[in-house]
């Protein structure tokens, strides 16, 4: 009976399964048509109704904004005399999707920019959201949901869940102006790959030409495929875009190894290869233990009873050996070779870095 697989072995089995079950993907999942994209919106506003967790009185832009708002409502106050803790200044952000029409509702995120402790229970006042061109495209307002909380006691102890200074309003904004994107009478469409690659761009153009029955598409670089609209689709460009997005291709990717040292996560691409290389794998364990000892002076002496720590240091070195990792023809063989030397995922991170330095890892090594 074989022993149970370790973490690295499980990852290897999973990766091998992904490679063997690799299949085609739709063009719409790896590319987009130029112009059909979302646009960022941003605005500045106030959140009111906080239970004493708003901005401090020293946050001048909050009091000035509140005074200006009250002035527009016909109530004249001196900004220097405004002292409230249930108001917080925030930045409101949202994304305007392509082809959004007037009246479309958007989700918005509300983030404190002052020294507020929490936005829990607050309500966002009417806030205009502007695009990169400075024009107002949406208006946001509504109750803020933080999904977290923060509480503190008089002694200074506190407890916090998530980030109470960042909130969310589901469908809290209404589109008031549209981005004009017209698809009528177009003679050419540009298809942009999410991950530029010359092989994928060429394959995409060939697949489109095969489906349309003519040389309508061509790859102009590693990210862009130009598509001439056939005469039969001039009055129905949406139908052409729908058919192109539904076509399936097998995207090609560069050999890459992505490592996250903070979490010990390793992701190896399908095309990663390792030349035959010898690896010595071992470990050194140092254990330090502290045990307090009481020193008691003799009777009638002038000494004092003190506690003295006694340290015990133990050093244990694991048995290391030189193992040969054979040249990997597939990602599964690469993982199998690394597992053969008994390496954990965190050990593999160091081993892969050393193999890359030795010139035996034929892939880009990216550390995040």
PDB file of N, CA, C and O in Angstrom, residues 285-315:
ATOM      1  N   UNK A 285      17.605  22.076  12.321  1.00  0.00           N
ATOM      2  CA  UNK A 285      16.610  22.463  13.315  1.00  0.00           C
ATOM      3  C   UNK A 285      17.312  22.925  14.586  1.00  0.00           C
ATOM      4  O   UNK A 285      18.140  22.189  15.137  1.00  0.00           O
ATOM      5  N   UNK A 286      17.002  24.119  15.039  1.00  0.00           N
ATOM      6  CA  UNK A 286      17.554  24.668  16.274  1.00  0.00           C
ATOM      7  C   UNK A 286      16.382  24.892  17.240  1.00  0.00           C
ATOM      8  O   UNK A 286      15.451  25.631  16.933  1.00  0.00           O
ATOM      9  N   UNK A 287      16.436  24.256  18.429  1.00  0.00           N
ATOM     10  CA  UNK A 287      15.374  24.366  19.416  1.00  0.00           C
ATOM     11  C   UNK A 287      15.948  24.943  20.702  1.00  0.00           C
ATOM     12  O   UNK A 287      16.895  24.414  21.277  1.00  0.00           O
ATOM     13  N   UNK A 288      15.369  26.051  21.159  1.00  0.00           N
ATOM     14  CA  UNK A 288      15.811  26.727  22.376  1.00  0.00           C
ATOM     15  C   UNK A 288      14.650  26.694  23.365  1.00  0.00           C
ATOM     16  O   UNK A 288      13.549  27.157  23.058  1.00  0.00           O
ATOM     17  N   UNK A 289      14.896  26.157  24.544  1.00  0.00           N
ATOM     18  CA  UNK A 289      13.866  26.088  25.582  1.00  0.00           C
ATOM     19  C   UNK A 289      14.330  26.852  26.816  1.00  0.00           C
ATOM     20  O   UNK A 289      15.513  26.820  27.175  1.00  0.00           O
ATOM     21  N   UNK A 290      13.412  27.547  27.459  1.00  0.00           N
ATOM     22  CA  UNK A 290      13.696  28.342  28.650  1.00  0.00           C
ATOM     23  C   UNK A 290      12.980  27.710  29.856  1.00  0.00           C
ATOM     24  O   UNK A 290      11.788  27.381  29.779  1.00  0.00           O
ATOM     25  N   UNK A 291      13.710  27.559  30.970  1.00  0.00           N
ATOM     26  CA  UNK A 291      13.122  27.015  32.197  1.00  0.00           C
ATOM     27  C   UNK A 291      13.558  27.901  33.365  1.00  0.00           C
ATOM     28  O   UNK A 291      14.752  28.013  33.655  1.00  0.00           O
ATOM     29  N   UNK A 292      12.603  28.572  34.021  1.00  0.00           N
ATOM     30  CA  UNK A 292      12.986  29.463  35.121  1.00  0.00           C
ATOM     31  C   UNK A 292      13.419  28.666  36.354  1.00  0.00           C
ATOM     32  O   UNK A 292      12.870  27.604  36.657  1.00  0.00           O
ATOM     33  N   UNK A 293      14.448  29.178  37.050  1.00  0.00           N
ATOM     34  CA  UNK A 293      14.938  28.557  38.289  1.00  0.00           C
ATOM     35  C   UNK A 293      14.962  29.610  39.395  1.00  0.00           C
ATOM     36  O   UNK A 293      15.330  30.773  39.161  1.00  0.00           O
ATOM     37  N   UNK A 294      14.576  29.225  40.616  1.00  0.00           N
ATOM     38  CA  UNK A 294      14.511  30.147  41.750  1.00  0.00           C
ATOM     39  C   UNK A 294      15.795  30.029  42.576  1.00  0.00           C
ATOM     40  O   UNK A 294      16.201  28.929  42.978  1.00  0.00           O
ATOM     41  N   UNK A 295      16.454  31.164  42.794  1.00  0.00           N
ATOM     42  CA  UNK A 295      17.668  31.208  43.618  1.00  0.00           C
ATOM     43  C   UNK A 295      17.297  31.731  45.000  1.00  0.00           C
ATOM     44  O   UNK A 295      16.941  32.908  45.157  1.00  0.00           O
ATOM     45  N   UNK A 296      17.378  30.848  46.036  1.00  0.00           N
ATOM     46  CA  UNK A 296      16.956  31.206  47.397  1.00  0.00           C
ATOM     47  C   UNK A 296      18.198  31.485  48.255  1.00  0.00           C
ATOM     48  O   UNK A 296      19.092  30.641  48.363  1.00  0.00           O
ATOM     49  N   UNK A 297      18.322  32.693  48.878  1.00  0.00           N
ATOM     50  CA  UNK A 297      19.493  32.980  49.712  1.00  0.00           C
ATOM     51  C   UNK A 297      19.427  32.212  51.045  1.00  0.00           C
ATOM     52  O   UNK A 297      18.379  31.711  51.453  1.00  0.00           O
ATOM     53  N   UNK A 298      20.576  32.139  51.727  1.00  0.00           N
ATOM     54  CA  UNK A 298      20.646  31.468  53.024  1.00  0.00           C
ATOM     55  C   UNK A 298      19.878  32.257  54.076  1.00  0.00           C
ATOM     56  O   UNK A 298      19.688  33.479  53.969  1.00  0.00           O
ATOM     57  N   UNK A 299      19.413  31.565  55.146  1.00  0.00           N
ATOM     58  CA  UNK A 299      18.681  32.276  56.200  1.00  0.00           C
ATOM     59  C   UNK A 299      19.543  33.369  56.852  1.00  0.00           C
ATOM     60  O   UNK A 299      20.754  33.211  57.015  1.00  0.00           O
ATOM     61  N   UNK A 300      18.909  34.476  57.209  1.00  0.00           N
ATOM     62  CA  UNK A 300      19.543  35.624  57.871  1.00  0.00           C
ATOM     63  C   UNK A 300      20.635  36.287  57.001  1.00  0.00           C
ATOM     64  O   UNK A 300      21.468  37.012  57.523  1.00  0.00           O
ATOM     65  N   UNK A 301      20.629  35.984  55.718  1.00  0.00           N
ATOM     66  CA  UNK A 301      21.601  36.654  54.840  1.00  0.00           C
ATOM     67  C   UNK A 301      20.972  37.912  54.262  1.00  0.00           C
ATOM     68  O   UNK A 301      19.773  38.153  54.381  1.00  0.00           O
ATOM     69  N   UNK A 302      21.804  38.727  53.638  1.00  0.00           N
ATOM     70  CA  UNK A 302      21.317  39.975  53.044  1.00  0.00           C
ATOM     71  C   UNK A 302      20.861  39.796  51.603  1.00  0.00           C
ATOM     72  O   UNK A 302      20.494  40.766  50.951  1.00  0.00           O
ATOM     73  N   UNK A 303      20.864  38.567  51.107  1.00  0.00           N
ATOM     74  CA  UNK A 303      20.493  38.339  49.703  1.00  0.00           C
ATOM     75  C   UNK A 303      18.993  38.380  49.489  1.00  0.00           C
ATOM     76  O   UNK A 303      18.200  38.438  50.438  1.00  0.00           O
ATOM     77  N   UNK A 304      18.598  38.349  48.210  1.00  0.00           N
ATOM     78  CA  UNK A 304      17.194  38.373  47.826  1.00  0.00           C
ATOM     79  C   UNK A 304      16.872  37.163  46.961  1.00  0.00           C
ATOM     80  O   UNK A 304      17.724  36.626  46.263  1.00  0.00           O
ATOM     81  N   UNK A 305      15.637  36.767  47.031  1.00  0.00           N
ATOM     82  CA  UNK A 305      15.189  35.667  46.190  1.00  0.00           C
ATOM     83  C   UNK A 305      14.975  36.183  44.763  1.00  0.00           C
ATOM     84  O   UNK A 305      14.238  37.141  44.538  1.00  0.00           O
ATOM     85  N   UNK A 306      15.637  35.560  43.805  1.00  0.00           N
ATOM     86  CA  UNK A 306      15.530  35.979  42.407  1.00  0.00           C
ATOM     87  C   UNK A 306      15.234  34.761  41.544  1.00  0.00           C
ATOM     88  O   UNK A 306      15.488  33.612  41.926  1.00  0.00           O
ATOM     89  N   UNK A 307      14.667  35.054  40.373  1.00  0.00           N
ATOM     90  CA  UNK A 307      14.376  34.010  39.379  1.00  0.00           C
ATOM     91  C   UNK A 307      15.376  34.135  38.245  1.00  0.00           C
ATOM     92  O   UNK A 307      15.484  35.193  37.615  1.00  0.00           O
ATOM     93  N   UNK A 308      16.124  33.084  38.002  1.00  0.00           N
ATOM     94  CA  UNK A 308      17.133  33.082  36.946  1.00  0.00           C
ATOM     95  C   UNK A 308      16.719  32.106  35.851  1.00  0.00           C
ATOM     96  O   UNK A 308      16.380  30.955  36.119  1.00  0.00           O
ATOM     97  N   UNK A 309      16.705  32.548  34.580  1.00  0.00           N
ATOM     98  CA  UNK A 309      16.331  31.643  33.491  1.00  0.00           C
ATOM     99  C   UNK A 309      17.480  30.700  33.141  1.00  0.00           C
ATOM    100  O   UNK A 309      18.646  31.074  33.185  1.00  0.00           O
ATOM    101  N   UNK A 310      17.136  29.497  32.825  1.00  0.00           N
ATOM    102  CA  UNK A 310      18.100  28.504  32.361  1.00  0.00           C
ATOM    103  C   UNK A 310      17.714  28.081  30.953  1.00  0.00           C
ATOM    104  O   UNK A 310      16.598  27.620  30.716  1.00  0.00           O
ATOM    105  N   UNK A 311      18.628  28.261  30.021  1.00  0.00           N
ATOM    106  CA  UNK A 311      18.362  27.982  28.612  1.00  0.00           C
ATOM    107  C   UNK A 311      19.001  26.669  28.197  1.00  0.00           C
ATOM    108  O   UNK A 311      20.115  26.340  28.617  1.00  0.00           O
ATOM    109  N   UNK A 312      18.267  25.951  27.363  1.00  0.00           N
ATOM    110  CA  UNK A 312      18.765  24.694  26.786  1.00  0.00           C
ATOM    111  C   UNK A 312      18.669  24.810  25.278  1.00  0.00           C
ATOM    112  O   UNK A 312      17.598  25.087  24.728  1.00  0.00           O
ATOM    113  N   UNK A 313      19.781  24.619  24.597  1.00  0.00           N
ATOM    114  CA  UNK A 313      19.838  24.734  23.145  1.00  0.00           C
ATOM    115  C   UNK A 313      20.132  23.368  22.553  1.00  0.00           C
ATOM    116  O   UNK A 313      21.103  22.723  22.932  1.00  0.00           O
ATOM    117  N   UNK A 314      19.278  22.940  21.630  1.00  0.00           N
ATOM    118  CA  UNK A 314      19.467  21.672  20.949  1.00  0.00           C
ATOM    119  C   UNK A 314      19.516  21.913  19.453  1.00  0.00           C
ATOM    120  O   UNK A 314      18.673  22.628  18.905  1.00  0.00           O
ATOM    121  N   UNK A 315      20.493  21.357  18.805  1.00  0.00           N
ATOM    122  CA  UNK A 315      20.669  21.502  17.366  1.00  0.00           C
ATOM    123  C   UNK A 315      20.594  20.127  16.733  1.00  0.00           C
ATOM    124  O   UNK A 315      21.296  19.204  17.149  1.00  0.00           O
TER     125      UNK A 315
END
